[in-house]
Amino acid sequence: MDKQYDVYLVLGSLIISFLTSFLAIAFANFIVWHKKSASQWWLFAAALNLGLGIWAMHFVGMLALHLDTAVAFEPIRTIVSALIPVAASYAAFWIILSHQYNSNFDRLLFGTFVLGSGIACMHYLGMDAMQMFPQIVYDPILFFLSLIIAYVASFIGLKFFSKSLETSNRTIFSISNIFSSMVIGVAVTGMHYTGMAAAEFDYNSYCTVLEEGIRFGNLALLVIVAIMSLLLFSFLILAYEQHVEQKEQAKNRLMLEHVTSEVARRTAELEYQTTMNERLLETMDAIVVVLDKNGFIKQFNLAAQHITGYATHEVKDRPVWETLIPQHLVADVKKRFSNLPSSLPNKWQYDLLIRQGGVVTIDWHNSVLLDENGEVLFIICTGLDITQAIKDQEALKLSAVAFETQEAMVVTDASGAVLKVNQAFEDITGYSLSEVKGKTMKVLQSGRHDKAFYRAMWACIINQGYWHGEIWNRRKNGEIYPEWLRITQVLGKDNQVINYIGSFADISQRKQIEQELEFLAFYDSITQLPNRRLFTDRLEQTVKANHSTKQHLALMFIDLDNFKHINDTFGHAFGDELLAVFSSFVKELVPNSVTLSRFGGDEFVILFTELSESYETAAFQIEHMAQIILDSLADGLDVRQQNVYISTSIGIAVSDCSKDDAGSLLMKADTAMYQAKAMGKNTFRFYTDLIGDNMAERFKMEVALRHDLTLTKEVNSPLSVVYQPQYNKDKKLIGAEALVRWNSAELGVISPVDFINVAEESGLIDDLGMFVVHRVLSDIQQMEWLFNESSLDHISINLSIKQLTNPNLTERLLLAFEEHQVLSSKVRFEFTESAFLDNALDPKALFAEMSEEGFSFSLDDFGTGFSSLSYLKDLPISELKIDKSFVDGIPSDDSDMTICSATISMAQKLGLEVVAEGVETQEQFDWLAQQGCNLLQGYLMSRPLPYAEFVLLLEK
Ligand code: C2E
Ligand code: CA
Ligand code: CA
């Protein structure tokens, strides 16, 4: 059977195919573009268009074919042939759009398979619906070609479709959409016409279902109506959707425009704000320093530059502590930055180092900027320089303090009304500020001054600007008091008075203080007695007043004996109390008319006036007085419930005023007092011209001794040493005592009894003593050389107590012994008990030190002092010397002899050697030897001998 096609219908089938494909692709696009909820409907619409498009195209294509035989279509097959492509289309779009498959390519393959198969199935099922007999035969090559076209074109179409989905461009008329629908159209039509070309109709073939099948004409009508209404309906929907879409897009565009303009506006605003801020930052008086979290400076405004003197470029991007933080605060700041932001207080006062040196104090306000993670971005520190404010505040405090002085201060206004008073004002006047505020100072007027006084005062203030003077005022309690008042005018700019400032001091108090000061200056605070100054003053006045009369005056100079000892033993407070007790004790004894004064230390002086015109009577009166004082003291004084025994040495000078002035009177009494001391203390002495002569004598002696001590190295030295031999009871020579001799060129031979004293008092004793030591040591050295370790046991050298108190004694002795190469055991040192009375000396320590060096000691004049036996036990003493005064008593004085024998036996018991000195008779020698005295020394055996003579004794 020939196949002839109606060209118009073929064209119609092509149009149907392309249009429905396009609509299907468009709806499929909507699935993606629109809301999820509607996606099933769009999928269905797409499937319906494509599926029915395929079906309609087929039957229109069939219409275009003129067959020589009438045909009809079996209804079931026809209906199924419509459902298949719809289902296949649905599945294909669903696969392409679903995301269940991993790759795009997988989806494309499956979609292609389903769609291609759907197209092919529809076509061949549609052919089968004609039920031709004999059956249609298909050319296998063309059949396969039709399948290939269906699959390949489906693949390409779907590929473009899925590509169109990827573009953001939301238009259904996109190139890929149009191309995609064209290619799918080609798949359908291409497959159909190739499939038709493959079909071979037998010439005799006919349709077997002409009767019961759907008539060709009916079907054509149905297809055309169906497809037309579908197309119409679909286009309507499409148009509507396009309209909606366009509206939406217009809305979006509008919104976008709005957003864009809003962004632009805000950006401009922000820029403006930023520049404003920057300007503001630069014009601000406050310092602004912006730091990052590491303490690096990021911003440094103009005020900061002005105050610190650093330009921005000098500090920017460097740590703040490199330039701006004082050295002692650097560690603190660094620590704070290691612990941000908690370590940084919002407000604090902190010093800033400035370029020109020094610091300024800034009142900082810190605020920390954090990012969204809470990390520190920046720290904005704003601050004000409060250095001056602090200074001002301090100055204000200071002036407030200054106002509160000891002086009363009152400030009034120009009319004289009180504005302000200080504490001292309130204290002095008794009025508080509230009581006088607004009133004038008239409230204080005492009534002692007349109107003229006040007129003169104000005239002075107005003319000179100030007034000062003494004025009597009245306190609130009515008491009238003198004050020293100063009123000063305070002028304003235009020379108008704005204030008066009055300051005054209560001089009643000052007068009292002056009295107290006067007392301190003229009286002794311990005894309340006149001091030396006041006493001398009075004495001078008295002497002057009595200059022309023959009236006698007497001065009594009283010095406490051994007062230093009491001070050292009981303490100075006790000593002070003793002085006070002593002064009142003396006051009781002397008449009221006398002047008693403490001269200083333990010295008191009494001035007696109105004595008799006769020297003898006057002297007798004073002697009596002195005796009373000495006797009364014998009972001791009560100090702190303790009975203290103290004696005094009193010097007295009696004179009539025509002979002596105050100075010479004092000097005489003083000299007499020294005399009393020299006489053994606890006694009084009158000054006589003889004493005066003695003093002169002593002075001469001191000068001569000082001179002669420089001559000891000369051949004919005025100073020399003699040796008095010491024997045992068998008259064997055992040792000797070295005694110093002085034959002064000027004064002649002087006894050591006299010049040792002078040497001690003048400080020459050290040199004199060392002269003796050197001389004795060199003599020993010579004797040892001469007699080859002489038979002499030792030589004794006298040491004065003044020598013993010299701290260098041991050292000097050791040097001398070393110099002369003499063993320390070859010398014995004699000292007297008076050494223990001097408190400057610690005998135990000294003797221990010296005996450690090998020296031995002899206690001289034993029995004449206080002979404390404890010293004999405690000190390293080797020998006792019985004093000549006891030996003198042998054989006539029993008590002397008892003392001698007791001393000897005690020495024996203590294991000490004992020497009797001053042995002058054989009787004394024998008796002493009989008592057990082993060593004897005296004129009986030998006088002290010069070295040359002494050596002769040894040769025997
Ligand atoms: P003293 O230590 O008690 O010395 C003994 C004194 O008695 C010596 O007198 C001696 O010449 C004298 N004498 C000795 N035997 C007799 C005697 O049988 N009859 C009499 N009437 N007198 C005798 P001198 O030398 O005048 O010394 C007097 C005092 O001078 C000494 O007393 C001693 O305390 C002191 N003295 C002497 N030389 C020195 C010395 O070198 N240094 C120190 N510090 N004092 C010395
Ligand atoms: Ca002696
Ligand atoms: Ca002696």
Coordinates of N, CA and C in Angstrom, one line a residue, residues 307-311 314 323-324 353-358:
I307 N 49.7 67.3 74.8 CA 50.0 67.1 76.2 C 51.3 66.3 76.3
T308 N 51.5 65.3 75.5 CA 52.7 64.5 75.7 C 53.9 65.0 74.9
G309 N 53.6 65.8 73.9 CA 54.7 66.4 73.1 C 55.2 65.4 72.1
Y310 N 54.5 64.3 71.9 CA 54.9 63.3 70.9 C 54.0 63.5 69.7
A311 N 54.6 63.4 68.4 CA 53.7 63.4 67.3 C 53.2 62.0 67.0
E314 N 55.5 59.2 65.9 CA 56.5 58.7 66.8 C 56.0 57.6 67.7
T323 N 57.0 54.6 75.2 CA 57.2 56.0 75.4 C 56.4 56.6 76.5
L324 N 55.2 56.2 76.7 CA 54.2 57.0 77.5 C 54.1 56.6 78.9
L353 N 54.0 59.7 80.9 CA 55.3 60.3 80.7 C 55.2 61.3 79.6
I354 N 55.8 62.5 79.7 CA 55.8 63.4 78.6 C 57.2 63.6 78.1
R355 N 57.2 64.0 76.8 CA 58.5 64.1 76.1 C 59.5 65.0 76.8
Q356 N 59.0 66.1 77.2 CA 60.0 67.1 77.8 C 60.4 66.7 79.3
G357 N 60.0 65.5 79.7 CA 60.4 65.0 81.0 C 59.3 65.3 82.0
G358 N 59.2 64.4 83.0 CA 58.2 64.6 84.0 C 56.9 63.8 83.6

